[in-house]
Short mmCIF file of C-alpha atoms in Angstrom, two decimals:
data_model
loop_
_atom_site.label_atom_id
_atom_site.label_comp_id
_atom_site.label_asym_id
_atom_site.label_seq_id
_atom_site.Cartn_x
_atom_site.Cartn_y
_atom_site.Cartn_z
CA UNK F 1 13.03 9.49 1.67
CA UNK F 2 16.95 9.00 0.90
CA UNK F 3 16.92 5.12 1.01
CA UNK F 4 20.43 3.54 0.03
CA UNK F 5 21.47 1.56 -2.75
CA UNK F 6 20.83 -1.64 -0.70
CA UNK F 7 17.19 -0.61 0.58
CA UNK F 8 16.58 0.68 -3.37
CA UNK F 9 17.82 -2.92 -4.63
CA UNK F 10 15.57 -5.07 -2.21
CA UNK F 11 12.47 -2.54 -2.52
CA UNK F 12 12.97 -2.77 -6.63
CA UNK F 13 13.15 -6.68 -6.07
CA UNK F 14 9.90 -6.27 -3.94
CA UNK F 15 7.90 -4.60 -6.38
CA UNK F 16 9.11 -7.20 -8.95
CA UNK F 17 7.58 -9.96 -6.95
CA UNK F 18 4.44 -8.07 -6.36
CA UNK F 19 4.02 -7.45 -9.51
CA UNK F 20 4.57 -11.25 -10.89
CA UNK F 21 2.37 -12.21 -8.04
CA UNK F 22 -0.48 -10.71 -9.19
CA UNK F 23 0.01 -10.80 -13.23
CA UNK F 24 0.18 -14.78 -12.47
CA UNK F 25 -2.89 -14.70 -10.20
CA UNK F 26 -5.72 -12.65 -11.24
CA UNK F 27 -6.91 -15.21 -13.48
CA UNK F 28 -10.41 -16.53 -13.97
CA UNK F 29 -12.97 -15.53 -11.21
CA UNK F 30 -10.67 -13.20 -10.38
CA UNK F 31 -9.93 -11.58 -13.06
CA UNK F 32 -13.55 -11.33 -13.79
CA UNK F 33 -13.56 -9.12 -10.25
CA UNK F 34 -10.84 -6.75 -10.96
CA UNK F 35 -11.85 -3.56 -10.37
CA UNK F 36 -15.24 -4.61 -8.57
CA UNK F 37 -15.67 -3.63 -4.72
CA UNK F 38 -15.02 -0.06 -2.67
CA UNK F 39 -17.24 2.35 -1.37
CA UNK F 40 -20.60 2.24 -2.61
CA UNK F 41 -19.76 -1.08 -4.22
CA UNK F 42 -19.26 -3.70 -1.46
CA UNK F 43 -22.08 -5.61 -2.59
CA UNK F 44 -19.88 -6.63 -6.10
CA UNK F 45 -18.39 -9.71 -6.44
CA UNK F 46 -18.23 -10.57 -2.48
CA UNK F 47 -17.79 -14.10 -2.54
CA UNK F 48 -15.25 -14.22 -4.81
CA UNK F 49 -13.33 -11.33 -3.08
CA UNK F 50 -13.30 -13.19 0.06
CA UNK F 51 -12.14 -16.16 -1.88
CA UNK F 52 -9.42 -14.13 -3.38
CA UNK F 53 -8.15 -12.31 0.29
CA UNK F 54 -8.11 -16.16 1.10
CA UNK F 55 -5.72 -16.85 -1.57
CA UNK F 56 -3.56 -13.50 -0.93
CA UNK F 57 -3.29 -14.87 3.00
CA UNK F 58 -2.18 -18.33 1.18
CA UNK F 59 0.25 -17.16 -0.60
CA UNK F 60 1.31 -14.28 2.52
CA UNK F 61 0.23 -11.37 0.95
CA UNK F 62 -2.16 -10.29 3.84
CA UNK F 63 -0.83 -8.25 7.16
CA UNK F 64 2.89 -7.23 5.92
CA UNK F 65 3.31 -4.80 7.99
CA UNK F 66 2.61 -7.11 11.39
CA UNK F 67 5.83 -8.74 12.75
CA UNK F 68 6.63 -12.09 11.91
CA UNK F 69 5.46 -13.86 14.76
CA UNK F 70 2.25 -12.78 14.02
CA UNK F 71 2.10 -13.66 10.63
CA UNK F 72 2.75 -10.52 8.67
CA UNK F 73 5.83 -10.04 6.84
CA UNK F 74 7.72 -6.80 8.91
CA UNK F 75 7.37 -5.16 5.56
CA UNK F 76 9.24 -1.60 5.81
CA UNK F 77 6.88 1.52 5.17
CA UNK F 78 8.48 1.53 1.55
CA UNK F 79 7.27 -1.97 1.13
CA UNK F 80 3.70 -1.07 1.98
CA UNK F 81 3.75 1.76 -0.07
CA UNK F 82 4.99 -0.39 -2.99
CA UNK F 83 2.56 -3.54 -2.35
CA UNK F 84 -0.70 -0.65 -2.19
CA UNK F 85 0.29 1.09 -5.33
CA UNK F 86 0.99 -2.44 -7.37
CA UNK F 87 -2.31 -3.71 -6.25
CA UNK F 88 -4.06 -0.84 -7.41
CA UNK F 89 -2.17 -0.72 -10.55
CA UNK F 90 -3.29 -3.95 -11.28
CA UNK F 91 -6.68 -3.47 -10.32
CA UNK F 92 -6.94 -6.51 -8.23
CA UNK F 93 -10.18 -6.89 -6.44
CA UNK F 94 -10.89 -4.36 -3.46
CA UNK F 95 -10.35 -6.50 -0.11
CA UNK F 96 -12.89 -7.55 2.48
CA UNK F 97 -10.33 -7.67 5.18
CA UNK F 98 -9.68 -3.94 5.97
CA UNK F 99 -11.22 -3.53 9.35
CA UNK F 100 -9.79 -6.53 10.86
CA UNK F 101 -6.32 -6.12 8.93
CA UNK F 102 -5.25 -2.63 9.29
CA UNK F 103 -7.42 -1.50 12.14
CA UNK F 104 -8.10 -4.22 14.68
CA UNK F 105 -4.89 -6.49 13.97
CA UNK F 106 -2.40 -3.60 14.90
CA UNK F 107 -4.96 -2.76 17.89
CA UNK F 108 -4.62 -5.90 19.01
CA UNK F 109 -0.61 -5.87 18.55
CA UNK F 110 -0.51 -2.51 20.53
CA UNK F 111 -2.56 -2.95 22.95
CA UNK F 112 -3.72 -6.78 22.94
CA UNK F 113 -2.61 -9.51 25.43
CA UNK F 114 -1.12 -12.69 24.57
CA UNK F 115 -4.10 -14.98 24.68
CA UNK F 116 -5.84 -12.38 22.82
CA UNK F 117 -3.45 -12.19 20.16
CA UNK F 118 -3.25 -15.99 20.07
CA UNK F 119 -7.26 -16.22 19.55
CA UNK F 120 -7.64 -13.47 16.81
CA UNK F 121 -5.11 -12.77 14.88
CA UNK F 122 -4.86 -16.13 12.94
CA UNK F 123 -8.43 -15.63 12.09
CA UNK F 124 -7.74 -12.12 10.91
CA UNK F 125 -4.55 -13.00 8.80
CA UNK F 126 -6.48 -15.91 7.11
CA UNK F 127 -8.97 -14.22 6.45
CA UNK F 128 -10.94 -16.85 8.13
CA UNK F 129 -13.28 -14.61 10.55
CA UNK F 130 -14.28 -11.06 9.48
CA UNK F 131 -14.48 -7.84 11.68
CA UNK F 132 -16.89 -4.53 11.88
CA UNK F 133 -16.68 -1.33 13.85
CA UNK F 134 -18.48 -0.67 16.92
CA UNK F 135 -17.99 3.04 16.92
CA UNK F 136 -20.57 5.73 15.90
CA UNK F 137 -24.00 6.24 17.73
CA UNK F 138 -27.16 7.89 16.90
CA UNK F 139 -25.68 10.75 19.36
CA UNK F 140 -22.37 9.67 19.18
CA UNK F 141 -20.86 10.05 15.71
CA UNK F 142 -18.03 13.01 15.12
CA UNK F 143 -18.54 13.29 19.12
CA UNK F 144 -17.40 9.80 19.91
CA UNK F 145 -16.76 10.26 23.71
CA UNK F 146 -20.56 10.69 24.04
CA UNK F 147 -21.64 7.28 23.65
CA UNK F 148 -24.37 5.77 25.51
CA UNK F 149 -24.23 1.92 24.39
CA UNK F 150 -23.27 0.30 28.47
CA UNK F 151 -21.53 -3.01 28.95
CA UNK F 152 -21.78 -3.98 32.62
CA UNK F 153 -19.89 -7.45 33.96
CA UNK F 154 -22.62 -10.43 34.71
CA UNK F 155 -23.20 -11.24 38.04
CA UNK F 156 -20.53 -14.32 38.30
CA UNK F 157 -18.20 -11.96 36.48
CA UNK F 158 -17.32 -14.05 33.83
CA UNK F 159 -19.27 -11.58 30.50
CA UNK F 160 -19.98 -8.52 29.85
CA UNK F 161 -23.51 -7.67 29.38
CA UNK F 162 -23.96 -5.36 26.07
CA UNK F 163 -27.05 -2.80 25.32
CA UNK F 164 -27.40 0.16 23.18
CA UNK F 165 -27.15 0.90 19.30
CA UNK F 166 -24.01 1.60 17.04
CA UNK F 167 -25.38 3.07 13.56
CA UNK F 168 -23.23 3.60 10.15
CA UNK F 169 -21.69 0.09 10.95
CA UNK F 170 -19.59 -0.26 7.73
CA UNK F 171 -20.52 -4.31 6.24
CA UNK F 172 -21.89 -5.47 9.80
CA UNK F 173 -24.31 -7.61 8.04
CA UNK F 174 -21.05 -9.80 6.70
CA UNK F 175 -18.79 -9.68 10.30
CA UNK F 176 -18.05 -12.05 12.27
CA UNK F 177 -17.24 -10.49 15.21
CA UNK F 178 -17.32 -6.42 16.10
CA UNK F 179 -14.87 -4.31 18.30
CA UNK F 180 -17.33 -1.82 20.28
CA UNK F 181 -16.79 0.80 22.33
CA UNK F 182 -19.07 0.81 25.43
CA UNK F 183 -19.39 2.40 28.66
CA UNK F 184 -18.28 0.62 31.74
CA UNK F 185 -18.20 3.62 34.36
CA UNK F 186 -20.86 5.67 34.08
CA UNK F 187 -19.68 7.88 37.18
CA UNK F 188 -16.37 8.89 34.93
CA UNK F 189 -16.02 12.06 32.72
CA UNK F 190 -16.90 10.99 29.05
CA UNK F 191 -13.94 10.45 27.75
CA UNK F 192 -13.04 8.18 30.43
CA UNK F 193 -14.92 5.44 31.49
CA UNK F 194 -15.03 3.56 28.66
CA UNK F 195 -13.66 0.24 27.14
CA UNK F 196 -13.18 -1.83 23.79
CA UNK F 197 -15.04 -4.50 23.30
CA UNK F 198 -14.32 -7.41 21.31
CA UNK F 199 -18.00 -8.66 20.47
CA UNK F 200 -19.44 -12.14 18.63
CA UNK F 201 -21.98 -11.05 15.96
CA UNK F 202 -23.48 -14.04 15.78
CA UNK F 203 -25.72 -14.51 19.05
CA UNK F 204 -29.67 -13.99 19.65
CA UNK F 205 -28.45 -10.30 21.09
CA UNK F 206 -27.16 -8.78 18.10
CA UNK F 207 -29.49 -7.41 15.27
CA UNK F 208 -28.45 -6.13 12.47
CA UNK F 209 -30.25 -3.62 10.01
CA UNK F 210 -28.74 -2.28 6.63
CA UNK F 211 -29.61 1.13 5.87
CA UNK F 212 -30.35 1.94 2.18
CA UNK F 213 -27.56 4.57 0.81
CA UNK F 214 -28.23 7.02 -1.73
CA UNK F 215 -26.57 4.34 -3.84
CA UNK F 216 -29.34 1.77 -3.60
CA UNK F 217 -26.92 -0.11 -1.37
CA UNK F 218 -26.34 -1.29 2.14
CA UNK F 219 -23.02 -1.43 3.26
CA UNK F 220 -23.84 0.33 6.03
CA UNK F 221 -25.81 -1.10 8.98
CA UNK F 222 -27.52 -0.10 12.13
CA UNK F 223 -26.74 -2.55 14.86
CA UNK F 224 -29.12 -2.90 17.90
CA UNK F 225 -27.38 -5.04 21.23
CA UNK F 226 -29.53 -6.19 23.75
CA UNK F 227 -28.32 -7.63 26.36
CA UNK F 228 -25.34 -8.96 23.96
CA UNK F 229 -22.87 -10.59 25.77
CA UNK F 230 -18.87 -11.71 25.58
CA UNK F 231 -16.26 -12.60 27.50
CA UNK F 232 -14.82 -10.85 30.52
CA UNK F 233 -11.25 -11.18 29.00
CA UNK F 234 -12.24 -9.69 25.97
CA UNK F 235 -11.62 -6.15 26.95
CA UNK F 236 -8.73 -4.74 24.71
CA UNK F 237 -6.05 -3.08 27.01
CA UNK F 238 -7.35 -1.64 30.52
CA UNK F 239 -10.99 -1.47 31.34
CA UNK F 240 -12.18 2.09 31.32
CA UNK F 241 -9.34 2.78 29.25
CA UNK F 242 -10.87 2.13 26.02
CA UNK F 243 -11.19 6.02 24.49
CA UNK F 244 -7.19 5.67 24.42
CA UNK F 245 -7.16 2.59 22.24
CA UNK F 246 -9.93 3.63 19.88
CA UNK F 247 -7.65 6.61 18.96
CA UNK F 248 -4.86 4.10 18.23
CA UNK F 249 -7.25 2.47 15.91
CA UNK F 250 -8.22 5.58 14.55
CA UNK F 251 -4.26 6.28 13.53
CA UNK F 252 -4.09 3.11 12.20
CA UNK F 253 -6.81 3.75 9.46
CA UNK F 254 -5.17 6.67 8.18
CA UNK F 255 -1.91 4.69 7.48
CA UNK F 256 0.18 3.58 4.70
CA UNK F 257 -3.08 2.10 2.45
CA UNK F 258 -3.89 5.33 1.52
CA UNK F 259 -1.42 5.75 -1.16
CA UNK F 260 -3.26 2.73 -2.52
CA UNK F 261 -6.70 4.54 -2.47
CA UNK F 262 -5.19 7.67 -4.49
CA UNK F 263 -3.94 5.24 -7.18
CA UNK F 264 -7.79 4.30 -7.25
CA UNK F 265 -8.50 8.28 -7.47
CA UNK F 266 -6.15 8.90 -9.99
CA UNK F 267 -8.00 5.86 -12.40
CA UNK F 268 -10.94 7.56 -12.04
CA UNK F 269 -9.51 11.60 -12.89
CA UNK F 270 -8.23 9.54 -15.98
CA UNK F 271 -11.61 8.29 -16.69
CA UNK F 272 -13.17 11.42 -16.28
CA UNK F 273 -10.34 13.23 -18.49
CA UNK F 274 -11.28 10.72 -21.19
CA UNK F 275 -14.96 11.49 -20.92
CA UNK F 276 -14.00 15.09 -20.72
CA UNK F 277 -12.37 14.73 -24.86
CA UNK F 278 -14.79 12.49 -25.47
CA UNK F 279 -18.27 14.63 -25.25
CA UNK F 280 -15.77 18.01 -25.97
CA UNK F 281 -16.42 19.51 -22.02
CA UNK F 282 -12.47 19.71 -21.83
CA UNK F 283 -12.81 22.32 -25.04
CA UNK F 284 -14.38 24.67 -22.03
CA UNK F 285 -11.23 26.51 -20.94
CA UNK F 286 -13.32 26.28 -17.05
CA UNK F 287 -13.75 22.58 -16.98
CA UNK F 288 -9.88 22.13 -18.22
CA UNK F 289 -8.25 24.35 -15.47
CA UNK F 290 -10.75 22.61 -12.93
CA UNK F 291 -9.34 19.04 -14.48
CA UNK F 292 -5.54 20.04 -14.02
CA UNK F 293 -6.13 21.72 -10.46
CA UNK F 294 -7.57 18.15 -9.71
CA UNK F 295 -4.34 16.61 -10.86
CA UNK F 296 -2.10 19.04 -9.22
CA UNK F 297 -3.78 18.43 -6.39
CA UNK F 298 -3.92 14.58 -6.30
CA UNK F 299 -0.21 14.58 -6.90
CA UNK F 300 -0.08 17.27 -3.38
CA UNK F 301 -2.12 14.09 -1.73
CA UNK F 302 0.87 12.37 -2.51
CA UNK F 303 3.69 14.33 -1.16
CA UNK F 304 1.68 15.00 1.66
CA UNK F 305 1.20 11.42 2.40
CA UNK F 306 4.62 9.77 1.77
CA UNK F 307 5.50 12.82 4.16
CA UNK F 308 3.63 11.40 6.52
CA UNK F 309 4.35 8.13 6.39
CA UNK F 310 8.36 8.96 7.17
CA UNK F 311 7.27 9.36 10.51
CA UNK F 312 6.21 6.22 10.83
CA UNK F 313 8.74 4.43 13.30
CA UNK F 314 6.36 2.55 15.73
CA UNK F 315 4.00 1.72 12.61
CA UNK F 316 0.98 4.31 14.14
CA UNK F 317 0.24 7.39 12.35
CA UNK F 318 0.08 10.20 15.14
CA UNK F 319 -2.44 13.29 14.37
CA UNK F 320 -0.65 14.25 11.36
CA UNK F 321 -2.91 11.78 10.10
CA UNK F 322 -6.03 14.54 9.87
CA UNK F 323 -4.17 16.72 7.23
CA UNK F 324 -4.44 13.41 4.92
CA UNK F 325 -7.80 12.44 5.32
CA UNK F 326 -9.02 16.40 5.41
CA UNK F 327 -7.51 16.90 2.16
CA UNK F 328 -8.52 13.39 0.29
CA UNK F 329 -12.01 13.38 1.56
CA UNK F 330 -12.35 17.88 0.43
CA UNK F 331 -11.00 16.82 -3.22
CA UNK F 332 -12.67 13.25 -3.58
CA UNK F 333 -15.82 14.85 -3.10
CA UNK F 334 -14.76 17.72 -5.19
CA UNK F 335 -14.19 15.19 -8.08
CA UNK F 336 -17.59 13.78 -7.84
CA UNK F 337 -19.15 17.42 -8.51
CA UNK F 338 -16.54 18.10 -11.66
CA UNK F 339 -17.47 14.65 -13.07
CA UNK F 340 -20.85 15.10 -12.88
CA UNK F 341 -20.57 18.81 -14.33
CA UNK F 342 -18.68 16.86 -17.35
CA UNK F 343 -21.26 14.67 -17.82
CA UNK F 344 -24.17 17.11 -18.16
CA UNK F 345 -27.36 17.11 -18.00
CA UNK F 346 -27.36 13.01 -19.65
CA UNK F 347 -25.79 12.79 -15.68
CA UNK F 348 -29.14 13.66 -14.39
CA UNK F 349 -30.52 10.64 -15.80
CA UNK F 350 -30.21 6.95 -14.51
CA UNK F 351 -30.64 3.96 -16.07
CA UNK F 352 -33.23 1.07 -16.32
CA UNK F 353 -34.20 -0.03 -12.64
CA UNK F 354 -31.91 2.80 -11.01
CA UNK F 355 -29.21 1.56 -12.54
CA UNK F 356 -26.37 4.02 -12.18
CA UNK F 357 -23.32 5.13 -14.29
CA UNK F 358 -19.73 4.93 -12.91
CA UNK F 359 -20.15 9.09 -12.42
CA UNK F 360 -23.48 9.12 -11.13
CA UNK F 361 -22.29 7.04 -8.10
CA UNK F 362 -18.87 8.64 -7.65
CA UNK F 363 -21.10 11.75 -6.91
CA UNK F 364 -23.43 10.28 -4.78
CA UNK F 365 -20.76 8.50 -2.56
CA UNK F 366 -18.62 10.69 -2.14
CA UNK F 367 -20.50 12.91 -0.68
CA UNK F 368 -19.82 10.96 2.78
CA UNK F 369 -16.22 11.29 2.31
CA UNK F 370 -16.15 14.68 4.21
CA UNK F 371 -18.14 12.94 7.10
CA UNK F 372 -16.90 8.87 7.82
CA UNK F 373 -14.28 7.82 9.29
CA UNK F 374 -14.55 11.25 11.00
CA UNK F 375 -15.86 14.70 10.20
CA UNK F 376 -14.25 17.60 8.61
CA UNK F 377 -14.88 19.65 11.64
CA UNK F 378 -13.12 17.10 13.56
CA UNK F 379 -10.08 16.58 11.64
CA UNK F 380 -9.38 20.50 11.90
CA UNK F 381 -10.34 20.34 15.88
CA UNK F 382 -7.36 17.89 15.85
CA UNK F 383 -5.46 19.99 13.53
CA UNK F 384 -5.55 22.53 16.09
CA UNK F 385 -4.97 20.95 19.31
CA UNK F 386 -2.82 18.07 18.68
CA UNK F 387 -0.37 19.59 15.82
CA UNK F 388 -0.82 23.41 16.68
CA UNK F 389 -1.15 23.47 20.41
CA UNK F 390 -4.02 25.67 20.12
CA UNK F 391 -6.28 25.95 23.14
CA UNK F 392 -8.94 23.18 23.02
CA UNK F 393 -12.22 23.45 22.97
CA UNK F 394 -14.29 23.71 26.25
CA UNK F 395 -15.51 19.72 27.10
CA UNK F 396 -17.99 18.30 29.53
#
């Protein structure tokens, strides 16, 4: 980036205000949550982080990057970058407003019509109605085109008529509301035939069932729809064209907040340094080279993202995008094995009631990094066919 004076002046003057912002506002109950939330954690501190995203969208510090007349600020890609490193900085609360934010609210700009927009995107911004994804499937998770969940139109033609079952449904038990890809032409190739689904959570065909982590917690869910039903209109862009937005949605996830989450990884290779000097591991000249190849290779994360993130002129990450979350997921999970290898063999122990230590559920966690929000195998298939131009794969 080569920004000029001007752009350095106003982005300076951004960060400023960012950074008041939040020194003025993470007071009491939430300054009791900083630091509480993320993977693994959801369960901390909910009610008071949904208070808190309330008070962000108060104040307009929720959707920047939507256009104005939507809400969001038009931030510029620099602005972003600035707002997710100064919230992580400060430690502020993780948000509960991700999914609907970053993935369904620039969906629903994209590809959403008017009336659409009009219904959902207040609800998003305020933080007023909460979303979940409708994605994987028991046979359906890296392989997303295979899913079997159906959605046929009622008889009058006014709903569509939902069965099947989504699994590793990321805080489904808290949504309001659930954006689902389902099949609406069976007699189409797999990749076709299918639409997105904006879906009410709350109705007698929906049920919802956490799944206990290796963490002791549930923010996962496995979500059963029997004859759920919603709207006919609420079909986002064309029917049957639905494995074309879900890709858009995919982009979106891998976007400019990710700068944010390596300010989070870089707090915790701090914390492990320190516990590294503290119990004398870092005197082991193995564990130190492993420690600075771990920074090196956070700062790489960096460059590699802010590279990305130049080519960001329509606001949608294209497939690019897998390089990021390839390499942040390989050395997140990498981190979790060093930390536990600093803490030794008191790492094999838990506390009182399974009580675990900072460490013990890094490592545990992030051994789903490689696999959500799609597979390493995956992410190189992309690599290799949509940056590389490498034959695909043979597909049904």
């Amino acid at each position: 980036m080569d920004p000029s004076d001007a752009d350095a002046a106003r982005d300076d003057a951004f960060r400023a205000e960012i950074r008041a912002w939040l020194q003025e506002n993470l007071t009491g109950d939430f300054k009791a949550a900083r630091g509480l939330g993320g993977p693994g954690r959801e369960h901390e501190a909910f009610d008071v982080r949904v208070a808190w995203d309330r008070h962000l969208a108060a104040h307009g510090w929720t959707c920047l990057d939507w256009p104005k007349e939507y809400g969001g600020r038009a931030a510029t890609v620099a602005q972003q970058v600035i707002f997710h490193e100064e919230y992580a900085r400060a430690e502020a609360p993780t948000r509960v407003s991700h999914i609907g934010e970053q993935l369904l609210g620039p969906t629903l700009i994209a590809f959403g019509t008017e009336e659409q927009k009009r219904r959902f995107l207040p609800g998003i911004r305020d933080v007023t109605e909460l979303w979940c994804q409708g994605y994987s499937e028991p046979d359906a998770g890296s392989d997303l085109a295979n899913v079997k969940t159906t959605a046929v139109l009622s008889a009058d033609g006014t709903e569509w008529i939902l069965n099947g079952q989504k699994v590793w449904t990321s805080l489904a038990h808290l949504a309001d509301w659930c954006f689902v890809i389902a099949r609406t032409n069976p007699d189409k190739p797999k990749h076709r035939g299918l639409s997105y689904l904006l879906v009410p959570m709350d109705q007698p065909g929906v049920e919802v069932r956490p799944i206990l982590q290796l963490t002791k917690t549930s923010e996962f869910n496995e979500v059963y729809l029997t004859d759920a039903r919603t709207a006919a209109g609420d079909v986002v862009g064309d029917v049957d064209d639905g494995w074309r937005v879900a890709m858009a949605t995919l982009g979106f996830e891998r976007g400019v907040s990710t700068l944010g989450q390596q300010i989070g990884f870089r707090r915790e290779l701090d914390g492990i340094i320190a516990l590294a000097k503290a119990n004398g591991a870092a005197a082991d000249p193995l564990i130190l080279d492993r420690l600075t190849r771990a920074g090196i290779g956070l700062d790489v994360l960096r460059l590699n993202a802010l590279r990305s993130m130049t080519g960001l002129g329509d606001g949608a990450p294209g497939p690019e995008a897998s390089i990021g979350k390839l390499a942040w997921a390989r050395w997140h999970r990498d981190l979790g094995e060093l930390a536990m290898e600093i803490c030794g063999a008191a790492g094999t122990v838990t506390g009182p009631g399974y009580g675990l230590s900072e460490w013990q559920r890094l490592w545990l966690f992030s051994r789903a990094d490689t696999v959500y929000g799609g597979s390493d195998e995956i992410q190189r298939n992309v690599i290799a066919e949509r940056v590389l131009g490498l034959p695909k794969e043979p597909r049904a």
